[in-house]
Coordinates of C-alpha atoms and ligand atoms in Angstrom, one line a residue:
X22 CA 19.6 62.8 -14.8
X23 CA 17.1 65.5 -12.7
X24 CA 15.7 63.8 -9.5
X25 CA 12.3 63.0 -10.5
X26 CA 10.0 64.6 -7.0
X27 CA 6.5 64.0 -6.2
X28 CA 4.5 65.4 -3.5
X29 CA 2.0 63.9 -1.3
X30 CA -0.8 66.8 -0.1
X31 CA -1.1 69.9 -1.8
X32 CA -2.5 72.7 0.4
X33 CA -0.6 75.5 1.6
X34 CA 2.6 74.6 2.3
X35 CA 3.2 72.1 -0.6
X36 CA 3.2 75.9 -2.5
X37 CA 7.0 76.6 -1.1
X38 CA 7.7 73.0 -1.8
X39 CA 6.8 73.1 -5.0
X40 CA 8.4 77.0 -5.3
X41 CA 11.8 75.2 -4.0
X42 CA 11.5 73.1 -7.5
X43 CA 10.3 75.2 -9.8
X44 CA 11.7 78.6 -9.1
X45 CA 15.5 77.5 -7.3
X46 CA 16.6 74.4 -8.7
X47 CA 14.8 73.7 -11.3
X48 CA 18.2 72.1 -12.9
X49 CA 18.7 69.2 -10.9
X50 CA 14.8 68.9 -10.1
X51 CA 11.6 67.9 -12.2
X52 CA 8.2 67.8 -10.7
X53 CA 6.7 64.5 -12.1
X54 CA 3.5 63.6 -9.9
X55 CA 1.2 65.4 -7.0
X56 CA -1.1 63.5 -4.8
X57 CA -4.5 64.8 -3.0
X58 CA -7.6 63.6 -2.2
X59 CA -8.9 67.3 -4.5
X60 CA -7.2 66.9 -7.7
X61 CA -8.3 70.7 -8.5
X62 CA -5.5 71.6 -6.3
X63 CA -3.5 69.6 -7.8
X64 CA -4.4 71.0 -11.2
X65 CA -4.4 73.9 -9.9
X66 CA -0.2 73.5 -9.2
X67 CA 0.4 72.6 -13.0
X68 CA -1.7 75.7 -14.3
X69 CA 0.1 78.1 -11.5
X70 CA 3.6 76.7 -11.7
X71 CA 3.1 76.0 -15.5
X72 CA 4.5 71.9 -14.2
X73 CA 3.1 68.7 -16.0
X74 CA 2.8 67.0 -13.4
X75 CA 0.8 63.9 -13.4
X76 CA -2.3 64.1 -10.4
X77 CA -3.3 61.3 -8.9
X78 CA -6.0 61.2 -5.8
X79 CA -4.3 57.2 -5.2
X80 CA -0.9 57.6 -3.7
X81 CA -0.3 53.8 -3.5
X82 CA -0.8 54.0 -7.6
X83 CA 1.3 57.2 -7.8
X84 CA 4.2 55.6 -6.3
X85 CA 3.9 52.5 -8.3
X86 CA 3.2 54.0 -11.6
X87 CA 5.9 57.3 -11.4
X88 CA 8.7 55.3 -9.1
X89 CA 10.0 59.0 -8.2
X90 CA 13.0 59.6 -6.3
X91 CA 11.8 62.0 -3.8
X92 CA 8.8 62.1 -2.1
X93 CA 8.1 65.9 -0.2
X94 CA 5.1 65.2 1.9
X95 CA 2.9 68.2 2.9
X96 CA -0.2 65.8 3.9
X97 CA -1.3 66.8 7.2
X98 CA 0.4 66.0 9.9
X99 CA -2.2 62.6 11.2
X100 CA -1.2 61.5 7.3
X101 CA 2.7 61.3 7.4
X102 CA 3.7 58.0 9.2
X103 CA 1.7 56.2 6.2
X104 CA 3.0 58.1 3.8
X105 CA 6.6 58.0 4.9
X106 CA 6.1 53.8 5.2
X107 CA 4.8 53.9 2.0
X108 CA 7.3 56.0 0.5
X109 CA 10.0 53.4 1.9
X110 CA 8.9 50.2 0.9
X111 CA 8.6 52.3 -2.8
X112 CA 12.3 53.2 -2.2
X113 CA 12.3 56.1 -2.2
X114 CA 14.1 59.2 0.2
X115 CA 11.7 60.8 1.9
X116 CA 11.4 64.5 3.2
X117 CA 8.5 65.4 5.9
X118 CA 7.2 68.4 6.6
X119 CA 6.8 68.7 10.4
X120 CA 5.6 67.1 13.0
X121 CA 6.8 63.8 12.3
X122 CA 3.4 62.1 13.3
X123 CA 0.6 63.3 16.3
X124 CA 1.3 60.1 18.1
X125 CA 3.8 58.5 19.9
X126 CA 2.1 55.0 18.1
X127 CA 3.3 56.3 14.8
X128 CA 6.4 57.9 15.9
X129 CA 7.8 54.0 16.7
X130 CA 6.2 52.8 13.5
X131 CA 8.4 55.1 11.4
X132 CA 11.4 54.7 13.5
X133 CA 11.0 51.0 13.2
X134 CA 10.5 51.6 9.5
X135 CA 13.9 53.6 8.8
X136 CA 15.5 50.4 10.0
X137 CA 13.6 47.8 8.4
X138 CA 14.4 49.7 5.1
X139 CA 17.5 50.9 5.7
X140 CA 16.9 54.8 4.7
X141 CA 16.2 58.1 6.8
X142 CA 13.9 61.1 6.9
X143 CA 14.8 64.1 6.3
X144 CA 13.1 65.6 9.2
X145 CA 12.3 69.2 7.5
X146 CA 12.5 71.2 10.6
X147 CA 13.0 74.3 9.1
X148 CA 13.3 76.5 12.4
X149 CA 17.0 75.0 13.2
X150 CA 17.5 77.0 9.9
X151 CA 17.0 80.1 10.8
X152 CA 20.5 82.3 11.6
X153 CA 19.5 83.0 14.7
X154 CA 18.8 79.7 16.1
X155 CA 21.6 78.2 14.8
X156 CA 23.5 80.5 16.2
X157 CA 22.6 80.0 19.2
X158 CA 23.1 76.4 19.0
X159 CA 26.7 77.4 17.9
X160 CA 27.3 79.6 21.1
X161 CA 26.2 76.6 23.0
X162 CA 29.0 74.2 21.3
X163 CA 31.2 76.7 21.7
X164 CA 31.2 76.0 25.5
X165 CA 31.7 79.7 26.8
X166 CA 28.9 79.9 28.6
X167 CA 29.4 75.9 30.0
X168 CA 26.0 73.4 29.0
X169 CA 22.1 74.2 29.4
X170 CA 21.1 73.1 32.8
X171 CA 17.4 74.8 32.4
X172 CA 15.6 76.8 29.4
X173 CA 12.6 79.1 29.5
X174 CA 10.8 79.7 26.2
X175 CA 7.5 81.3 26.1
X176 CA 5.9 81.5 22.2
X177 CA 2.4 83.7 21.5
X178 CA 0.4 83.4 18.8
X179 CA -1.7 86.4 17.6
X180 CA -5.1 86.2 18.0
X181 CA -6.6 88.2 15.4
X182 CA -5.2 86.4 12.7
X183 CA -2.3 83.6 13.1
X184 CA -3.5 81.9 16.8
X185 CA -6.8 82.1 15.7
X186 CA -6.2 80.3 12.3
X187 CA -5.6 77.4 13.8
X188 CA -9.3 77.4 15.3
X189 CA -11.0 77.9 12.5
X190 CA -9.0 75.6 10.5
X191 CA -8.7 71.6 10.6
X192 CA -6.1 72.2 13.3
X193 CA -9.0 72.9 15.7
X194 CA -9.4 69.1 16.6
X195 CA -6.5 67.2 18.6
X196 CA -6.8 63.9 16.7
X197 CA -6.3 65.7 13.7
X198 CA -3.4 68.1 14.2
X199 CA -2.3 66.7 18.2
X200 CA -3.4 70.8 19.0
X201 CA -0.4 73.5 19.3
X202 CA 1.5 71.4 21.5
X203 CA 2.0 69.1 18.4
X204 CA 1.4 71.2 15.4
X205 CA 3.0 74.8 16.3
X206 CA 4.8 73.5 19.5
X207 CA 6.9 70.5 17.5
X208 CA 9.2 73.5 16.2
X209 CA 9.5 74.7 19.4
X210 CA 10.1 71.3 21.1
X211 CA 12.8 70.5 18.2
X212 CA 14.8 73.1 19.4
X213 CA 14.4 73.2 22.9
X214 CA 15.8 69.2 22.8
X215 CA 18.5 70.3 20.1
X216 CA 19.8 73.2 22.0
X217 CA 20.4 71.3 25.2
X218 CA 21.6 68.1 23.1
X219 CA 19.5 66.3 25.2
X220 CA 17.0 62.9 25.0
X221 CA 13.7 64.5 27.0
X222 CA 12.5 61.9 29.5
X223 CA 9.6 63.0 31.2
X224 CA 6.8 66.0 30.6
X225 CA 4.2 67.4 32.7
X226 CA 1.6 69.7 31.3
X227 CA -1.3 72.1 31.5
X228 CA -3.9 73.6 29.0
X229 CA -6.7 75.3 29.2
X230 CA -9.4 76.8 26.8
X231 CA -9.4 80.4 27.9
X232 CA -10.2 82.1 24.8
X233 CA -11.4 80.0 22.1
X234 CA -13.6 77.1 22.3
X235 CA -17.1 76.3 23.2
X236 CA -18.8 79.0 25.3
X237 CA -15.6 81.5 24.9
X238 CA -18.4 83.7 22.9
X239 CA -21.2 85.3 22.5
X240 CA -22.6 83.3 19.3
X241 CA -21.0 80.0 17.7
X242 CA -21.9 78.3 14.9
X243 CA -20.4 75.9 12.3
X244 CA -19.0 78.6 9.7
X245 CA -19.3 81.7 9.0
X246 CA -20.3 81.7 5.1
X247 CA -23.2 80.3 7.0
X248 CA -24.0 82.1 10.0
X249 CA -27.0 83.0 11.4
X250 CA -24.9 85.1 13.6
X251 CA -22.6 86.7 10.5
X252 CA -23.7 90.5 11.1
X253 CA -23.8 91.0 14.9
X254 CA -20.2 88.3 15.7
X255 CA -17.1 90.2 15.9
X256 CA -15.5 86.9 14.8
X257 CA -17.3 86.9 11.8
X258 CA -14.5 86.7 9.1
X259 CA -15.7 86.9 4.8
X260 CA -13.1 84.0 3.7
X261 CA -15.8 82.6 2.1
X262 CA -18.3 85.3 0.4
X263 CA -20.5 83.4 -1.7
X264 CA -20.3 86.0 -4.5
X265 CA -17.0 86.4 -5.4
X266 CA -16.3 85.8 -8.5
X267 CA -13.3 83.5 -9.6
X268 CA -11.2 86.6 -10.8
X269 CA -11.6 88.7 -7.7
X270 CA -10.5 84.9 -5.7
X271 CA -7.3 84.6 -7.7
X272 CA -6.8 88.4 -7.3
X273 CA -7.0 88.2 -3.5
X274 CA -4.1 84.6 -3.6
X275 CA -7.5 82.4 -2.6
X276 CA -6.7 80.4 -5.3
X277 CA -3.2 80.8 -6.8
X278 CA -1.2 81.9 -3.5
X279 CA -3.7 80.3 -1.5
X280 CA -5.7 76.6 -2.1
X281 CA -9.2 75.9 -3.5
X282 CA -11.7 75.1 -2.0
X283 CA -9.7 75.5 1.6
X284 CA -12.4 75.5 4.6
X285 CA -10.1 78.3 7.1
X286 CA -14.2 80.0 8.0
X287 CA -14.8 77.5 10.8
X288 CA -16.7 79.2 14.1
X289 CA -13.4 79.4 16.7
X290 CA -15.7 78.6 19.4
X291 CA -17.5 75.6 17.6
X292 CA -18.4 72.6 19.8
X293 CA -15.7 70.3 17.7
X294 CA -13.2 72.7 18.7
X295 CA -11.1 70.8 21.4
X296 CA -7.4 71.8 21.5
X297 CA -6.0 74.3 23.5
X298 CA -5.4 78.6 23.6
X299 CA -3.3 78.2 26.8
X300 CA -0.5 75.7 27.6
X301 CA 2.6 75.1 30.0
X302 CA 4.8 72.2 29.6
X303 CA 7.3 71.1 32.2
X304 CA 10.2 68.7 31.0
X305 CA 12.7 66.8 32.7
X306 CA 15.8 65.5 30.0
X307 CA 17.7 62.5 30.9
X308 CA 20.8 64.3 32.1
X309 CA 18.7 66.2 34.6
X310 CA 18.4 69.7 32.3
X311 CA 15.0 71.1 32.8
X312 CA 12.7 72.7 30.2
X313 CA 10.1 75.0 31.0
X314 CA 7.6 76.4 28.6
X315 CA 4.5 77.9 27.5
X316 CA 2.1 78.4 24.3
X317 CA -0.4 81.4 24.4
X318 CA -2.9 81.8 21.3
X319 CA -4.6 84.9 22.7
X320 CA -1.6 87.3 22.7
X321 CA -2.2 91.0 20.8
X322 CA 1.1 90.3 18.9
X323 CA 3.6 87.0 17.7
X324 CA 6.9 86.3 18.9
X325 CA 8.5 84.6 21.6
X326 CA 11.3 84.7 25.0
X327 CA 14.1 82.2 25.7
X328 CA 16.5 82.0 28.4
X329 CA 18.8 78.8 28.6
X330 CA 20.8 79.0 31.4
X331 CA 24.6 77.1 31.4
X332 CA 26.7 76.0 34.3
X333 CA 28.9 79.2 33.2
X334 CA 26.5 82.2 32.1
X335 CA 23.4 82.4 30.3
X336 CA 21.7 82.9 26.7
X337 CA 19.0 85.2 25.8
X338 CA 17.2 85.9 23.2
X339 CA 13.3 87.1 22.4
X340 CA 11.2 88.4 18.7
X341 CA 8.1 90.4 19.0
X342 CA 6.1 90.7 15.9
X343 CA 3.7 93.1 15.8
X344 CA 2.5 91.5 12.2
X345 CA -0.3 88.9 11.2
X346 CA 0.6 87.5 8.0
X347 CA 0.6 89.2 5.1
X348 CA -2.6 89.2 3.0
X349 CA -4.9 87.9 6.4
X350 CA -5.4 91.7 6.8
X351 CA -7.8 90.8 3.5
X352 CA -9.8 88.2 4.9
X353 CA -10.8 88.8 8.5
X354 CA -12.4 91.6 10.0
X355 CA -10.1 91.9 12.6
X356 CA -11.4 93.3 16.3
X357 CA -9.0 95.2 18.5
X358 CA -9.1 94.6 22.1
X359 CA -10.6 97.7 22.7
X360 CA -13.7 95.9 20.8
X361 CA -13.0 98.4 17.5
X362 CA -13.1 96.8 14.3
X363 CA -10.3 97.2 11.5
X364 CA -11.7 96.2 8.4
X365 CA -8.5 94.9 7.3
X366 CA -6.7 96.5 3.6
X367 CA -6.1 99.9 4.0
X368 CA -7.7 100.3 7.5
X369 CA -5.3 98.4 9.5
X370 CA -1.7 99.3 10.3
X371 CA 0.3 96.7 10.7
X372 CA 4.0 98.0 12.1
X373 CA 6.9 96.1 10.1
X374 CA 9.4 93.1 11.6
X375 CA 12.2 94.0 13.1
X376 CA 15.4 94.3 11.0
X377 CA 17.9 92.4 13.7
X378 CA 17.3 89.7 16.4
X379 CA 19.4 89.9 19.3
X380 CA 21.2 87.3 21.3
X381 CA 22.5 88.4 25.1
X382 CA 25.2 86.6 26.1
X383 CA 26.0 86.6 29.4
X384 CA 29.0 84.8 30.7
X385 CA 30.0 84.0 34.0
X386 CA 33.0 85.2 34.5
X387 CA 33.0 88.0 31.3
X388 CA 31.3 91.1 30.1
X389 CA 28.4 90.7 28.3
X390 CA 27.7 90.8 25.0
X391 CA 24.9 90.8 22.1
X392 CA 25.4 88.8 19.0
X393 CA 23.3 90.5 15.8
X394 CA 21.4 88.2 13.2
X395 CA 19.5 89.5 10.2
X396 CA 15.8 88.7 10.1
X397 CA 15.3 87.2 6.9
X398 CA 11.2 88.1 6.4
X399 CA 11.5 85.5 3.8
X400 CA 10.6 81.3 3.8
X401 CA 10.2 81.4 7.6
X402 CA 13.4 83.3 8.5
X403 CA 15.2 81.9 5.3
X404 CA 15.0 78.3 7.1
X405 CA 13.1 77.3 4.2
X406 CA 15.3 78.4 1.4
X407 CA 17.9 76.2 3.0
X408 CA 16.0 73.6 3.2
X409 CA 15.4 73.5 -0.6
X410 CA 19.0 73.4 -0.9
X411 CA 19.2 70.3 1.1
X412 CA 16.4 68.5 -0.3
X413 CA 16.9 69.9 -3.8
X414 CA 20.2 71.0 -4.1
X415 CA 23.4 70.2 -2.4
X416 CA 22.2 67.8 -0.7
X417 CA 23.5 66.8 2.4
X418 CA 27.1 68.4 3.4
X419 CA 29.9 66.2 4.7
X420 CA 30.1 67.6 8.2
X421 CA 27.3 69.2 10.4
X422 CA 29.4 70.7 12.9
X423 CA 25.9 71.7 14.6
X424 CA 24.2 68.5 14.3
X425 CA 21.8 70.7 12.3
X426 CA 20.3 68.5 10.2
X427 CA 17.5 66.6 11.9
X428 CA 16.4 62.6 10.7
X429 CA 12.7 60.8 12.1
X430 CA 14.7 60.5 16.2
X431 CA 14.2 64.2 16.3
X432 CA 10.8 64.1 15.1
X433 CA 9.8 61.3 17.3
X434 CA 11.5 63.2 19.8
X435 CA 9.5 66.3 19.6
X436 CA 6.3 64.7 18.8
X437 CA 7.4 63.3 22.0
X438 CA 6.6 65.8 24.2
X439 CA 3.9 67.5 22.2
X440 CA 1.6 64.2 22.3
X441 CA 3.0 63.1 26.0
X442 CA 1.5 66.9 27.2
X443 CA -1.7 66.1 25.6
X444 CA -2.3 62.5 27.7
X445 CA -0.5 64.6 31.0
X446 CA -3.4 67.2 30.3
X447 CA -6.3 64.6 30.4
X448 CA -4.9 62.1 32.9
X449 CA -3.4 65.0 35.5
X450 CA -0.1 62.9 36.0
X451 CA 3.4 63.0 34.3
X452 CA 4.2 60.8 31.1
X453 CA 7.4 58.9 31.2
X454 CA 8.0 59.4 27.4
X455 CA 9.4 56.3 25.5
X456 CA 11.6 57.1 23.1
Ligands
NAD11 N1 7.7 74.1 8.2 C1 6.1 74.9 8.5 O1 6.7 75.8 8.9 C2 5.2 74.8 8.0 C3 4.6 75.4 7.9 C4 2.8 75.1 7.9 C5 2.4 73.8 7.2 N2 3.5 72.8 7.7 C6 2.8 71.4 7.8 O2 2.4 71.1 6.4 C7 1.9 70.0 6.4 C8 0.8 70.3 5.7 O3 0.1 71.8 6.2 P1 -1.1 72.6 5.4 O4 -1.3 73.8 6.1 O5 -0.1 72.6 3.4 O6 -2.3 72.1 4.6 P2 -3.6 71.9 4.1 O7 -4.6 71.3 4.8 O8 -3.2 72.9 3.4 O9 -3.0 70.7 3.0 C9 -2.9 69.3 3.1 C10 -3.3 68.8 1.7 O10 -3.4 67.5 2.0 C11 -4.4 67.0 1.9 N3 -4.6 65.9 2.3 C12 -5.5 65.5 2.9 N4 -5.0 63.9 3.4 C13 -4.8 63.7 2.2 C14 -3.9 62.4 2.3 N5 -4.5 61.3 3.0 N6 -3.7 61.6 0.6 C15 -3.3 62.5 -0.2 N7 -3.8 64.3 0.3 C16 -4.0 64.3 1.1 C17 -5.6 68.0 1.7 O11 -6.6 67.8 1.0 C18 -5.4 69.1 1.7 O12 -4.8 69.8 0.7 C19 1.6 70.0 7.8 O13 1.9 68.5 7.9 C20 1.9 71.3 8.4 O14 2.1 71.2 9.9 C21 4.3 73.5 8.2

C-alpha cells in the first residue's frame, strides 16, 4: 500500500515536496490531495506533474474526505500551527516546513498537541542535512576540540536578488513571516542550537532598516507593475509585465517552475515593509554558552561565516557564493553598487558556486587541519533529498548518532530566539525564553 500524501499550501516550496513524491519516491507514495486558497495553483501541479490529486480550498474538508496518511505543510509560517494541530487531530503523520511557527504562543500550542495526540512533527530543517553542517556536528561530538562555549555566526543575503526578494513578497510583514529573524534565521538558530547542544535561555537583539523599507529610496509605491515611477526607478522589476503571453510566462518558469499569481513585485520601500534588513542577536544558553549572530540583507553576495570556540580548540567555516538564485536574472533589472544597470540574462555575469566547502579544525594540542566537503548544488546543498528520503522513503533510521532528526521542540527553540529577538528589538530589553 502506498502512503497517501496531501500537501497544504501549494506555492513555491510545495513544488520541491511534490517532486519528492513524483520524481523520487513514487513507488511508496501517492499524492492524493492538494489544498490552497488558490485552487488554480493545485490544478497547475496536476497538469505539470501529471498527477490526479483532489483539489481543495478547505483544509478541514480535505482531511475529512481523503483521510491521508501524511500531511506535508508548505503553507506560510503563520498557518503552520493550525495546520499541524488539525492534521494530528485527523490522525495523520506531519512533515512541516521551517519555521515551526511565528510566535512563542503557537510553539507552545504545537508542543501541547504533540503530547495530547501522542505524535511528533517531522520538523523539516533541511540545512541540518547538508553534508557540511552535519560534518560540523560530527567534529563537535567527537570531542576533539572539546565542548562549544561560544559561537560567531554571520549570514549575508545578496541585496540584488535573494535579499531584496524578501522585501518584495509576503515576507515583508512581521505578522506574516516574523521577519528575517524567524523566516530566514530559523535555519541558522536551529543549527546554532544543535551545534551548541544546548537550550537557548536569553536573547537580546537589535534590528534596523538601513537599506530597504519606507524612505530608503527616492521612489516608493505599492507594486512595480502598477507604479508610476517604473521608468525612472532603478529597483523596478518586470516580474509582472502585463502583456506577457501565457506561452512566454511558461517559458520563463512563471507558472511551471514558479507559481501562478504570486505577488513578488511589491515595492521594497513600501509603507507596509516593517521587517529589518540589518540584525544583531546575542543569545545565552542554559549551560552558559554564547551565540553572537548577525544577518544582513544588503550585501553584494550571499554567504556566511562561522566560528565555534570550544574548551579545547576552535572550528571555522565560511561560504561565499556570488550567485543570485538561478532564473532571477530573467526577472530583475539588476543594479550594481556602481549604479550600473544589468538587464539580466546574458547581460549579467554570474560566477559559479565553489566546488568544495571547508571546515578548519584547530585543536589546542594538535596541528590544525582542513576537512573538505562537497558543495552539492541541488536542493539546498543536498539537504532536501535527504529529507524526502526520511519523509517518503526509508523513514527514520534506528539510530541517530548526530541527533539530526528534528522535532517540534527544535522548531520551537529556533522560533523562540527569532520571536524573542523581535520583542527585544521593540522593547529594547533582553528576553527570557521560556521554552
Ligand atoms: N526549507 C527551505 O529551504 C524553504 C524554502 C522556501 C520556503 N520554505 C517554507 O515553506 C513555506 C512556504 O513558503 P513558499 O515560499 O512556498 O510560500 P508561497 O507563498 O509560495 O506558498 C504558500 C502557499 O500557501 C497558500 N496558502 C496561504 N494560506 C493558506 C491557507 N490558510 N490554507 C492553504 N493554503 C494557504 C498560498 O496561497 C500559497 O500558494 C514557508 O513556511 C517557508 O518558510 C522553506
